mmCIF file of C-alpha atoms (C1' of nucleotides) in Angstrom:
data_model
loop_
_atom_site.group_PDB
_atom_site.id
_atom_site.type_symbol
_atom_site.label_atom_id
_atom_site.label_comp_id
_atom_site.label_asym_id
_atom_site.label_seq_id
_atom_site.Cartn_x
_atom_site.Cartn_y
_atom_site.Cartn_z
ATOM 1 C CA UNK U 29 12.412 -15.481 -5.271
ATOM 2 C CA UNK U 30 10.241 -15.946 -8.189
ATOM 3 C CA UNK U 31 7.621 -18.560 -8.795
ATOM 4 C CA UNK U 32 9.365 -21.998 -10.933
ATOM 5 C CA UNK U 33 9.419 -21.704 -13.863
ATOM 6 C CA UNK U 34 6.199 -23.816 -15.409
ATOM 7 C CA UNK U 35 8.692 -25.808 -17.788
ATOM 8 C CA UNK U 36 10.806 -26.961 -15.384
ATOM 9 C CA UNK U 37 8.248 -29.597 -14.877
ATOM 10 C CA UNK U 38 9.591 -33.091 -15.757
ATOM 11 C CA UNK U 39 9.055 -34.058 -19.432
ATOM 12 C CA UNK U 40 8.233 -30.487 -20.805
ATOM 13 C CA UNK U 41 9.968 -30.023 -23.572
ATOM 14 C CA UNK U 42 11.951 -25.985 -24.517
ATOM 15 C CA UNK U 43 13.269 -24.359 -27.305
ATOM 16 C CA UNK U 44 12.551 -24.131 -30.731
ATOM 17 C CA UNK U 45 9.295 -25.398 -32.374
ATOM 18 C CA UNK U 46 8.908 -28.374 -34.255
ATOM 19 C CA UNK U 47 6.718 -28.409 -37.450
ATOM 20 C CA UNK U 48 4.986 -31.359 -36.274
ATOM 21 C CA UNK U 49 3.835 -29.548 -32.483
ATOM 22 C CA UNK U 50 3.156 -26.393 -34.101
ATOM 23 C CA UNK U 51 0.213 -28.359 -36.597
ATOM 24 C CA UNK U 52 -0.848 -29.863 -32.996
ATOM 25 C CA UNK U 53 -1.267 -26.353 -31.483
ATOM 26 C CA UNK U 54 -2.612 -24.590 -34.742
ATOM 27 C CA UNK U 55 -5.134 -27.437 -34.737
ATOM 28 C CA UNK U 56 -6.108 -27.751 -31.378
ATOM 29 C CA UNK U 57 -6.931 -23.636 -31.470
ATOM 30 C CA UNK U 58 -8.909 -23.724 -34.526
ATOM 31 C CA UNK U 59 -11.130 -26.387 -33.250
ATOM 32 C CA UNK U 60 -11.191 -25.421 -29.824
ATOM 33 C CA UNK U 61 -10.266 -21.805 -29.504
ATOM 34 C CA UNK U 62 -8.622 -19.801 -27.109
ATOM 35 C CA UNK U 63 -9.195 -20.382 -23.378
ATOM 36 C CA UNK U 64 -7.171 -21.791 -20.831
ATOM 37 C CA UNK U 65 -3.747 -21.688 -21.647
ATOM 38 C CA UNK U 66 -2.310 -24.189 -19.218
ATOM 39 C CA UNK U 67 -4.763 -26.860 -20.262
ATOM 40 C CA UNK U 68 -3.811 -25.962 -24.154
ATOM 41 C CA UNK U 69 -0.810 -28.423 -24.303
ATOM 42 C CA UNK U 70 -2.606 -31.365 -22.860
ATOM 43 C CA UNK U 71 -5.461 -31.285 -24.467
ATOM 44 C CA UNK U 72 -3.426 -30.772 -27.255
ATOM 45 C CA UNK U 73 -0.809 -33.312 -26.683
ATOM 46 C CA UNK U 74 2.391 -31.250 -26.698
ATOM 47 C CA UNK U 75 4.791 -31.152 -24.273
ATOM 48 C CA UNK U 76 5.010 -27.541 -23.432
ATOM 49 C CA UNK U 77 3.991 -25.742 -20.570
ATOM 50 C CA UNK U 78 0.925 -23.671 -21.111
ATOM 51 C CA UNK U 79 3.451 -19.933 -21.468
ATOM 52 C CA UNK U 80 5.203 -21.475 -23.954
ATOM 53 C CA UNK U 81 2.040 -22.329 -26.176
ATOM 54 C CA UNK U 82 0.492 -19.055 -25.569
ATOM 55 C CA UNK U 83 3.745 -17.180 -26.639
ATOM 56 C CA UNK U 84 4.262 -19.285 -29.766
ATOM 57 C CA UNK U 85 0.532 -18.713 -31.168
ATOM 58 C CA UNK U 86 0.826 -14.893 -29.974
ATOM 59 C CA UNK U 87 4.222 -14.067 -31.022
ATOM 60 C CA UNK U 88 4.189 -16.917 -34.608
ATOM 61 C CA UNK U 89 1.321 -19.017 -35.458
ATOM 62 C CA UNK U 90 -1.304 -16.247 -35.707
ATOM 63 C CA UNK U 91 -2.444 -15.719 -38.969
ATOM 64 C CA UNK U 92 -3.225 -12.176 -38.792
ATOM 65 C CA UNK U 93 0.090 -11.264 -38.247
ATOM 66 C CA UNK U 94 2.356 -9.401 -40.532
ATOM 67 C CA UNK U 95 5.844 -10.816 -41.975
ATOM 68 C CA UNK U 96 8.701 -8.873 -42.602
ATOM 69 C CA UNK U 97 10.597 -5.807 -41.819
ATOM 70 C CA UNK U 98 8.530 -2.477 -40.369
ATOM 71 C CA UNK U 99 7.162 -0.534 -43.008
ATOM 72 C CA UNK U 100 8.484 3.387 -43.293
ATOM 73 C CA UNK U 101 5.061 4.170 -41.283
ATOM 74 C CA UNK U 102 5.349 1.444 -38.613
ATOM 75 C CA UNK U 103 9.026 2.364 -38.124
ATOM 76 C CA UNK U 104 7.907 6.047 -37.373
ATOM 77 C CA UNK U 105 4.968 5.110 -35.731
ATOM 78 C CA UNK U 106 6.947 2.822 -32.921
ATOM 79 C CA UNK U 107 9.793 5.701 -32.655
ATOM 80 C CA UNK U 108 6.961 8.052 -31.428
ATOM 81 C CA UNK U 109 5.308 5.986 -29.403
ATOM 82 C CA UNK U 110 8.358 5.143 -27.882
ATOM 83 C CA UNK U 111 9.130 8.605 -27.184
ATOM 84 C CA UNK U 112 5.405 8.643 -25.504
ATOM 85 C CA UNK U 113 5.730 5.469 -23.853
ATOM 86 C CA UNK U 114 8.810 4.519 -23.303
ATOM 87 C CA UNK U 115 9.653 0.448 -23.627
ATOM 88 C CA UNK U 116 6.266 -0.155 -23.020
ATOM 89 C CA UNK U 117 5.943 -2.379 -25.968
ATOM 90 C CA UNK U 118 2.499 -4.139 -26.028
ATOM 91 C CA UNK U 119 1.412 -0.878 -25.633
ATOM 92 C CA UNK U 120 2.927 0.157 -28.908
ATOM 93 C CA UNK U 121 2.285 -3.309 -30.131
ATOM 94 C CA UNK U 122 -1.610 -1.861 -29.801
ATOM 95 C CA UNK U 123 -1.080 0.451 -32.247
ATOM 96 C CA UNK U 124 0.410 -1.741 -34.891
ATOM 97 C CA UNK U 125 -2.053 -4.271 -36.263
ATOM 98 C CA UNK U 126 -0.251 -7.406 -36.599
ATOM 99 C CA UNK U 127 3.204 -6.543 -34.787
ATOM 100 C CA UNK U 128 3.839 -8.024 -31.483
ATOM 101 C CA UNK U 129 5.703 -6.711 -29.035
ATOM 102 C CA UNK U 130 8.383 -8.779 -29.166
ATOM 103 C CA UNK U 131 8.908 -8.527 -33.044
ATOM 104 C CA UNK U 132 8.647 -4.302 -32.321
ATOM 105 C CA UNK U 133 10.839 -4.985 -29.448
ATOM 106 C CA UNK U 134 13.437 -6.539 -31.091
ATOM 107 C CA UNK U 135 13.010 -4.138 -34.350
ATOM 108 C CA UNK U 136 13.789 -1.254 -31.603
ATOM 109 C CA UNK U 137 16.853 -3.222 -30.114
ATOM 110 C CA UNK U 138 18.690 -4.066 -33.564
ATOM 111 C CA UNK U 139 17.440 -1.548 -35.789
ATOM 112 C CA UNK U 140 15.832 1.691 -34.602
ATOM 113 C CA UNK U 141 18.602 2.420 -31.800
ATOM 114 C CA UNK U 142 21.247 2.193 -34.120
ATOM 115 C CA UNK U 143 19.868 4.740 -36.462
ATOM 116 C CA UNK U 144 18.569 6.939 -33.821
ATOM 117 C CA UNK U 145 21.744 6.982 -32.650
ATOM 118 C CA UNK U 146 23.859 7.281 -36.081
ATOM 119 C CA UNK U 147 21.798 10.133 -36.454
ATOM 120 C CA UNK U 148 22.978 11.696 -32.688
ATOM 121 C CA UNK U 149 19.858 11.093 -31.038
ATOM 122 C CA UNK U 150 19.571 9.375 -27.992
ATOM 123 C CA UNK U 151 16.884 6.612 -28.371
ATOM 124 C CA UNK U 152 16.262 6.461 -24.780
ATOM 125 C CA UNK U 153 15.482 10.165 -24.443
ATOM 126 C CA UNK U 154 14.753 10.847 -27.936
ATOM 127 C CA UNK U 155 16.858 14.263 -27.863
ATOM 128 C CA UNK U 156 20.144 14.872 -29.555
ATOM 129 C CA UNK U 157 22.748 13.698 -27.930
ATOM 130 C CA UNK U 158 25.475 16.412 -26.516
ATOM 131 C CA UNK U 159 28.749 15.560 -27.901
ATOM 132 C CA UNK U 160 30.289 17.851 -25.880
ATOM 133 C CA UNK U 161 29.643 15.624 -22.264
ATOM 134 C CA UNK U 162 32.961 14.789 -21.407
ATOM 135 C CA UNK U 163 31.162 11.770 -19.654
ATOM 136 C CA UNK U 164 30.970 8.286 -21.873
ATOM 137 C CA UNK U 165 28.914 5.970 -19.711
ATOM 138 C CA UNK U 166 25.419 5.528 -21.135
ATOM 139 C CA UNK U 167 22.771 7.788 -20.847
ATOM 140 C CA UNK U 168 20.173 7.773 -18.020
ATOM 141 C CA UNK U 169 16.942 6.620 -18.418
ATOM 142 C CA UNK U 170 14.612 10.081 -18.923
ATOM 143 C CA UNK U 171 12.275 11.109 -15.943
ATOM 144 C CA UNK U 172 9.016 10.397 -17.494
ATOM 145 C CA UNK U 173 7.941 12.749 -19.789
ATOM 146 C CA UNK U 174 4.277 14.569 -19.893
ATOM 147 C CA UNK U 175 3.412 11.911 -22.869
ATOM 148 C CA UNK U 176 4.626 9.317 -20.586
ATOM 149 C CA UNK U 177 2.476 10.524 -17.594
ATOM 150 C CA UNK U 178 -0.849 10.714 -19.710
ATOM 151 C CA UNK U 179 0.198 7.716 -21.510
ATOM 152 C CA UNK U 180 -2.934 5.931 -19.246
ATOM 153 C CA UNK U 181 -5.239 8.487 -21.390
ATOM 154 C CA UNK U 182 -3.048 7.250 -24.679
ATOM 155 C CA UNK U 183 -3.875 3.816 -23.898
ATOM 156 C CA UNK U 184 -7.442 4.088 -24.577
ATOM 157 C CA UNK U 185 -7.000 6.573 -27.525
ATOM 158 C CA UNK U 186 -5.358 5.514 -30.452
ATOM 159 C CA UNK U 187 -5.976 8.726 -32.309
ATOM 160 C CA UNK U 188 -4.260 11.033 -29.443
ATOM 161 C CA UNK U 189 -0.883 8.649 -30.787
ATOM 162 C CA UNK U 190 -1.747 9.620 -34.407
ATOM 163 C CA UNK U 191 -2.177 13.360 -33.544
ATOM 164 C CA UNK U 192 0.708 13.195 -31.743
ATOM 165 C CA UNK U 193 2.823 12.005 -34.681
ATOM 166 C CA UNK U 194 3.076 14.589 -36.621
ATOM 167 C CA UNK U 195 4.646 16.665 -33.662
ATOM 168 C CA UNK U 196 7.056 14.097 -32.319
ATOM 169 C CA UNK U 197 8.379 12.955 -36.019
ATOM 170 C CA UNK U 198 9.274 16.410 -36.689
ATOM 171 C CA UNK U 199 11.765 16.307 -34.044
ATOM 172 C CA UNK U 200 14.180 14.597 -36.058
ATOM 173 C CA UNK U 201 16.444 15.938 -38.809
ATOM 174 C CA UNK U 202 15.259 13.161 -41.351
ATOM 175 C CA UNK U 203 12.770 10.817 -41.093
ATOM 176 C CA UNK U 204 13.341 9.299 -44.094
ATOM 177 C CA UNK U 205 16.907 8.308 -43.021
ATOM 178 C CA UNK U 206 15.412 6.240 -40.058
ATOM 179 C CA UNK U 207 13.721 3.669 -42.661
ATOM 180 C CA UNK U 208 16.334 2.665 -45.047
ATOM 181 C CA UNK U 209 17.201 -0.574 -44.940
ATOM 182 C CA UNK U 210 18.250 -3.862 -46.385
ATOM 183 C CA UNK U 211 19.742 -4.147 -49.372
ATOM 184 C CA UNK U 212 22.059 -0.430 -49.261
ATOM 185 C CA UNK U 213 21.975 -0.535 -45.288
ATOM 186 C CA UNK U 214 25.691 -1.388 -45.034
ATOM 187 C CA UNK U 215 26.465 1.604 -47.652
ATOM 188 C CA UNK U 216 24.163 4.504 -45.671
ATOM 189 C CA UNK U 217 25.439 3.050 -42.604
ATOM 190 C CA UNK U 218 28.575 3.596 -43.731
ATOM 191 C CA UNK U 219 27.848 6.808 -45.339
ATOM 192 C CA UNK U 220 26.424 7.767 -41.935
ATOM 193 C CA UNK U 221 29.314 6.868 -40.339
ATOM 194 C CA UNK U 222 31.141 9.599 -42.592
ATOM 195 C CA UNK U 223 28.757 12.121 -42.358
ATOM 196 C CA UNK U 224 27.545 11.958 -45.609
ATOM 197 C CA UNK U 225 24.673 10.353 -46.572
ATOM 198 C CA UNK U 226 23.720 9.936 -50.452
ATOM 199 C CA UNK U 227 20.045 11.746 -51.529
ATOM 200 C CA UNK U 228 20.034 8.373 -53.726
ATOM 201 C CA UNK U 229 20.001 6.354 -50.749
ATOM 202 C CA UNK U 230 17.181 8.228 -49.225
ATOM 203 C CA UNK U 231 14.953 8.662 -51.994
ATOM 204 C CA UNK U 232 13.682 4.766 -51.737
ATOM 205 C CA UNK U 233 13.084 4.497 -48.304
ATOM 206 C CA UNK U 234 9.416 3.043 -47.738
ATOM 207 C CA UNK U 235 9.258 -0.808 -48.015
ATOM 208 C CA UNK U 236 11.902 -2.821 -49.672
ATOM 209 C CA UNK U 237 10.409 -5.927 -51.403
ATOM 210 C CA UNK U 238 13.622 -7.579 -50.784
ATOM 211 C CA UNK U 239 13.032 -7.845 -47.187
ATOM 212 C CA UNK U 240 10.121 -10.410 -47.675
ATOM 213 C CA UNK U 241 9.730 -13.444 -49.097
ATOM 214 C CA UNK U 242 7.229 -12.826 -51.708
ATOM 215 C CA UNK U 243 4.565 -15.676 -52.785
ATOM 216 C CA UNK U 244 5.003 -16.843 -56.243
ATOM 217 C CA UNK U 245 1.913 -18.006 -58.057
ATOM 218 C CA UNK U 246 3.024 -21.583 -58.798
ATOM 219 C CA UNK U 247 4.552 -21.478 -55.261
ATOM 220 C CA UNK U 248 0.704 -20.721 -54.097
ATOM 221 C CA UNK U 249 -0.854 -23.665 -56.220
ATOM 222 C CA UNK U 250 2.330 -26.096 -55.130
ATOM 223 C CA UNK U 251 1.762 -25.333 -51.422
ATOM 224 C CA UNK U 252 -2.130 -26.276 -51.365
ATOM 225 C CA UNK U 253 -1.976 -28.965 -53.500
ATOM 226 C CA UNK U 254 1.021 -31.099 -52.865
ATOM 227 C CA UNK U 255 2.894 -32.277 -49.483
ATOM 228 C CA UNK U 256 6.538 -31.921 -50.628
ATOM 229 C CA UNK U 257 7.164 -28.118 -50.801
ATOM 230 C CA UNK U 258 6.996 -25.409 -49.192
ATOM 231 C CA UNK U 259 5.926 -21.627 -49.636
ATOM 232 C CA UNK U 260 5.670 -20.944 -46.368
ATOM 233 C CA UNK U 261 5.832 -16.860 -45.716
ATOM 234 C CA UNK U 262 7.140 -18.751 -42.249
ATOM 235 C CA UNK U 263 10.293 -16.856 -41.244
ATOM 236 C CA UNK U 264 10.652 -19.062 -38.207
ATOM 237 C CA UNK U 265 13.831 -18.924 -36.563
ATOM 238 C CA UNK U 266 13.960 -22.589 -37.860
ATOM 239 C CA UNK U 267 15.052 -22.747 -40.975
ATOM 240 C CA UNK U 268 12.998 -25.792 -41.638
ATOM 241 C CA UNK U 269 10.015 -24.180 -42.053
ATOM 242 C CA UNK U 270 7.248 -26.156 -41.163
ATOM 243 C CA UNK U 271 5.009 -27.158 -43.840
ATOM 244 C CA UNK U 272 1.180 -27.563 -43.158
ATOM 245 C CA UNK U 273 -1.181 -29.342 -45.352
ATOM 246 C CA UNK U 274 -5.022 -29.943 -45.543
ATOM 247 C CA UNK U 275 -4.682 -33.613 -44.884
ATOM 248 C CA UNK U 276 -3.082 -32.526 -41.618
ATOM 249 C CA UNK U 277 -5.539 -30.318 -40.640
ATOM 250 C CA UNK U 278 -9.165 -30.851 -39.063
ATOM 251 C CA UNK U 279 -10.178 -28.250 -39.851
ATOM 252 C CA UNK U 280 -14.210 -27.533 -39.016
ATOM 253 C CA UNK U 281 -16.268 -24.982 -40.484
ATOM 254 C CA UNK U 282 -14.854 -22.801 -37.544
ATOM 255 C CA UNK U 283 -16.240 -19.875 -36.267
ATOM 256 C CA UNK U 284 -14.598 -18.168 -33.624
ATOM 257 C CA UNK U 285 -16.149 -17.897 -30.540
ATOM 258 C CA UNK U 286 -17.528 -14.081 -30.039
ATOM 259 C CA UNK U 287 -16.937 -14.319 -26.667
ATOM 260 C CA UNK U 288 -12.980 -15.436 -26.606
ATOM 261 C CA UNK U 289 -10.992 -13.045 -24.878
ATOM 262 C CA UNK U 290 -7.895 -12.454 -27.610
ATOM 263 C CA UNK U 291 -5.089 -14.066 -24.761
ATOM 264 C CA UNK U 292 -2.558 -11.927 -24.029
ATOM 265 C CA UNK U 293 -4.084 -9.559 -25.892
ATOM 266 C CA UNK U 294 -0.107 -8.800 -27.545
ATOM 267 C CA UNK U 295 -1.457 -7.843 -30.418
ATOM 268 C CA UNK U 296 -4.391 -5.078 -30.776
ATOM 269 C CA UNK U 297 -5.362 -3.339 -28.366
ATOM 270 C CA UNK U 298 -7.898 -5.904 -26.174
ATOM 271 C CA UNK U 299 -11.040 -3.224 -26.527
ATOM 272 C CA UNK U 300 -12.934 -6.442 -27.417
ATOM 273 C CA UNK U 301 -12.763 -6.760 -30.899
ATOM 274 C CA UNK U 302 -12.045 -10.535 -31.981
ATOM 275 C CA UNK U 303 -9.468 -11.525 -34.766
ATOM 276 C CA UNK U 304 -12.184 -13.388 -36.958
ATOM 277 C CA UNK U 305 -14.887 -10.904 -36.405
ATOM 278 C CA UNK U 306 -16.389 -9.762 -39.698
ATOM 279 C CA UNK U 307 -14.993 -6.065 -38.912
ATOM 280 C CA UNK U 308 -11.813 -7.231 -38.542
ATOM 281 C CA UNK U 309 -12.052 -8.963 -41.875
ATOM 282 C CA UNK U 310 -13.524 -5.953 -43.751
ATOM 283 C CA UNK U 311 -10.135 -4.257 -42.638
ATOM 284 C CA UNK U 312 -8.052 -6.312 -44.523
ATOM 285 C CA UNK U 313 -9.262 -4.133 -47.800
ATOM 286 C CA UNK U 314 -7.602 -1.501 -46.194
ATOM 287 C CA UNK U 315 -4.528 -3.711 -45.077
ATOM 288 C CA UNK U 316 -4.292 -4.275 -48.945
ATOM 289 C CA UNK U 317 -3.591 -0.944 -49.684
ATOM 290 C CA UNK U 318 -0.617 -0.799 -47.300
ATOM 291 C CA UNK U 319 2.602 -0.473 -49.219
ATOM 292 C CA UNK U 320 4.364 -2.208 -46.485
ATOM 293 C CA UNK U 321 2.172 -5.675 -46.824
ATOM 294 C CA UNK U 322 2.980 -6.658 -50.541
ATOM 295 C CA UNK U 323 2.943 -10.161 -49.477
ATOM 296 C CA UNK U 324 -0.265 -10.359 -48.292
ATOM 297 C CA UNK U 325 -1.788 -8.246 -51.097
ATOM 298 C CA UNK U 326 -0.022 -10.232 -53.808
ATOM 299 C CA UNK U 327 -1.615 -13.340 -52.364
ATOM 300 C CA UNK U 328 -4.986 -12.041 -52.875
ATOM 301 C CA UNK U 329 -4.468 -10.617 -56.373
ATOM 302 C CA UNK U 330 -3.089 -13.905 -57.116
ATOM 303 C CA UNK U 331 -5.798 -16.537 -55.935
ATOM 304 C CA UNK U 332 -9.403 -14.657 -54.679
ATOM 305 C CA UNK U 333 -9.727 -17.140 -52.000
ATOM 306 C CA UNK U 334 -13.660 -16.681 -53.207
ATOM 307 C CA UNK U 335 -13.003 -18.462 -56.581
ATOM 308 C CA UNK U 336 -10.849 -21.633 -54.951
ATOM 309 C CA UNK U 337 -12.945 -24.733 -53.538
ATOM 310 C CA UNK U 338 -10.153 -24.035 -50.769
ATOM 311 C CA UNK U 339 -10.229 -22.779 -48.707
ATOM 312 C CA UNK U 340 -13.830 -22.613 -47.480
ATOM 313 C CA UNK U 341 -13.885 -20.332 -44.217
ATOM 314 C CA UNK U 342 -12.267 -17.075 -43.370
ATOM 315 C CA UNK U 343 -9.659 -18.469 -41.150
ATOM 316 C CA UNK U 344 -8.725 -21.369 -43.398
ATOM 317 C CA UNK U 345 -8.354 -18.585 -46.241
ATOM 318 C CA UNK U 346 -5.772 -16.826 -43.779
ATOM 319 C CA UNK U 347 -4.009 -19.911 -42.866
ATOM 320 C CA UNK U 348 -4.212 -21.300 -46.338
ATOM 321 C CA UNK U 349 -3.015 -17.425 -47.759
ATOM 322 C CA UNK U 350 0.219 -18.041 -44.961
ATOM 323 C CA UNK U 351 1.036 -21.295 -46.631
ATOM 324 C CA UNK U 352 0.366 -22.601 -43.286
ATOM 325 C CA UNK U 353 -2.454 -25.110 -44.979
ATOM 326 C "C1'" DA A 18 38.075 -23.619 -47.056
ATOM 327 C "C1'" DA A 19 38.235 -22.829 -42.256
ATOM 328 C "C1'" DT A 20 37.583 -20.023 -38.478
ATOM 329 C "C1'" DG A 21 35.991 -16.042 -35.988
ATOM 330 C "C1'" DT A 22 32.692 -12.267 -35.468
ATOM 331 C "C1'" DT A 23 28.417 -10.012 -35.750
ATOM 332 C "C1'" DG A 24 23.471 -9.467 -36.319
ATOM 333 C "C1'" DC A 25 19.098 -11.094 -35.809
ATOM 334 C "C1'" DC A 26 15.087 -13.010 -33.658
ATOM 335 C "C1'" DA A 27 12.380 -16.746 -31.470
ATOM 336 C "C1'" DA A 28 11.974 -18.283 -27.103
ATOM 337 C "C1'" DC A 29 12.757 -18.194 -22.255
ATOM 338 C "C1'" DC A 30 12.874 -16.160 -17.511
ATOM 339 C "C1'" DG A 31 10.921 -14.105 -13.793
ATOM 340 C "C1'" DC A 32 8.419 -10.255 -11.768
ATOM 341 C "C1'" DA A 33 3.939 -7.776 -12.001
ATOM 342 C "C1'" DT A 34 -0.774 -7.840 -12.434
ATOM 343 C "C1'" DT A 35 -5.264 -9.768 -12.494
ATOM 344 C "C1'" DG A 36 -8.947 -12.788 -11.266
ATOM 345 C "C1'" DC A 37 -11.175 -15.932 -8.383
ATOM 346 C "C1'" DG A 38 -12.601 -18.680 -4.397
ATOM 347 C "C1'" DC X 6 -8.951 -9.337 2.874
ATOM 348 C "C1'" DC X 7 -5.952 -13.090 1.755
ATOM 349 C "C1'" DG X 8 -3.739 -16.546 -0.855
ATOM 350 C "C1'" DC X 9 -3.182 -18.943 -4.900
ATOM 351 C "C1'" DA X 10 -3.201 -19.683 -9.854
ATOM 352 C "C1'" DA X 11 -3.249 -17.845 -14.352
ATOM 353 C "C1'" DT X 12 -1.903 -14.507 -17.400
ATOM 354 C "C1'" DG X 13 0.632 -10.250 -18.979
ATOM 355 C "C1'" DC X 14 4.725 -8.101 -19.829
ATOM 356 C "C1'" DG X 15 9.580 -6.526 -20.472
ATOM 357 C "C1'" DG X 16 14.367 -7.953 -20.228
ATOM 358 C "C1'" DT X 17 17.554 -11.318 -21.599
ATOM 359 C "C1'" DT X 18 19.586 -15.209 -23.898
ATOM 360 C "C1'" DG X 19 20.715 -19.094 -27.185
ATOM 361 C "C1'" DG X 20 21.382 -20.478 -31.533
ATOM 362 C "C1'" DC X 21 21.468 -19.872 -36.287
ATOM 363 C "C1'" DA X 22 22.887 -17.500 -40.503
ATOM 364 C "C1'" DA X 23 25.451 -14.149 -42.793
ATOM 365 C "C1'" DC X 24 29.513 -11.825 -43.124
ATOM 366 C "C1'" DA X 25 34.481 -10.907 -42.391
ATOM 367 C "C1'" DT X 26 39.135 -12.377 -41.997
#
DNA sequence: AATGTTGCCAACCGCATTGCG
DNA sequence: CCGCAATGCGGTTGGCAACAT
């Protein structure tokens, strides 16, 4: 028998997020940071249970993650790790900067599989599948694989997962075919279906802009200066997307503690470095140059955070930047 | 227009692991 | 070393939206 589950405690409250408890939990983490997850909802006055706080700010509220589908590297990049990992997916979370697990996890379940196996490749062994086995129940799981056994090495060596890229993409027939999406998905699924699969539809693979909500400038200047719209890049499973304002905010001149161990550590890969350190900032230059994170980019070109009175620190620029201020 | 089906993803569940007294 | 609490992690589910009939 497992442990009770924490929310079963009277009076704690499940399921989706509220705008108004997700400003209570952004707010109580700027000003106090990261520490002790199952005092975070008292002090913070929200009835969760201490999991369900951690997960939301992991998995949502943090600003330094990305929005939208995979990009055409990510998507690669998680189908070799998987193949080196297996469903160990904070582990390939590490190697995606702002990916969780669970968004890469559920990218894997709905997405990748599908294609992988479209494309007669079994996702769980990441072979081609033998059409000629007369028997139809599902594959068996593979006996771990040499990757697998020295993933422990992988683990601390991001580059060995790069290296290994090259070797483990080649494997498959077309790369290319694994990252089209969106808008013709339905017509190359189709035309996968049948065997034939258009050059046209192949030829635009990397990132589809019409997979993310892209900022408008006057959506930009709306959300910081009014409280009636929204602009949020939020894709919360709520459709309401919660709107967050200055006003609601306290925010301090916040510096992150240097010390605060990064939670769960779901996203990065927990070697110490922490999401507002200066480093981590300076990367965002090379973020910008990421075809898959037009969003982000597009923000910057739009408003230089530098040249508004608002907002004034890092972290407010990243909140403000995810319409989340 | 109404109803049924499918796809997606945020959130939950519960076991595993870690840390501490 | 042991027991407990906190946290990490992967599997699963519920509910919503889009799509099909």
């Amino acid at each position: 028998m497992g442990r009770q589950p924490c929310c079963d405690k009277v009076g704690l409250k499940k399921g989706p997020w509220t705008a108004e408890e997700d400003k209570k939990l952004i707010n109580f983490i700027l000003t106090n940071g990261q520490c002790c997850w199952r005092a975070v909802p008292k002090l913070a006055g929200l009835l969760r249970c201490g999991k369900s706080c951690r997960l939301r700010w992991t998995n949502y509220l943090r600003p330094d993650l990305k929005r939208g589908l995979l990009s055409d590297s990510e998507e690669k990049m998680v189908i070799d790790l998987h193949a080196q990992l297996g469903n160990r997916w904070s582990k390939i979370a590490s190697h995606l900067p702002g990916r969780t697990d669970n968004e890469i996890k559920n990218h894997w379940n709905t997405h990748i599989k599908k294609k992988l196996k479209k494309m007669g490749i079994d996702p769980l062994t990441h072979k081609p599948i033998i059409s000629t086995v007369t028997d139809q129940s599902e594959p068996q799981p593979p006996p771990p694989t040499q990757q697998q056994q020295n993933c422990s090495e992988l683990d601390n060596n991001n580059e060995i997962a790069t290296a290994t890229t090259t070797t483990t993409t080649s494997s498959y027939q077309s790369s290319s075919v694994l990252t089209t999406e969106s808008k013709g998905k339905d017509d190359v699924e189709n035309s996968m279906t049948s065997g034939i699969i258009l050059e046209s539809q192949l030829v635009n693979n990397g990132f589809c802009t019409d997979e993310v909500p892209l900022i408008e400038p006057h959506e930009i200047v709306v959300s910081s200066s009014t409280t009636s719209s929204s602009s949020s890049l939020s894709s919360s499973s709520s459709s309401d997307s919660p709107n967050y304002f200055l006003e609601d905010l306290q925010l301090p001149d916040f510096e992150w503690p240097s010390s605060c161990d990064y939670g769960d550590n779901r996203v990065g890969d927990g070697s110490g470095m922490g999401l507002w350190d200066e480093e981590y900032f300076n990367g965002w230059d090379l973020l910008m140059e990421d075809d898959g994170d037009h969003d982000r980019k597009q923000i910057v070109d739009i408003v230089p955070p530098n040249q508004s009175p608002f907002p004034r620190t890092v972290l407010e620029q990243e909140y403000w930047a995810y319409g989340l201020l």
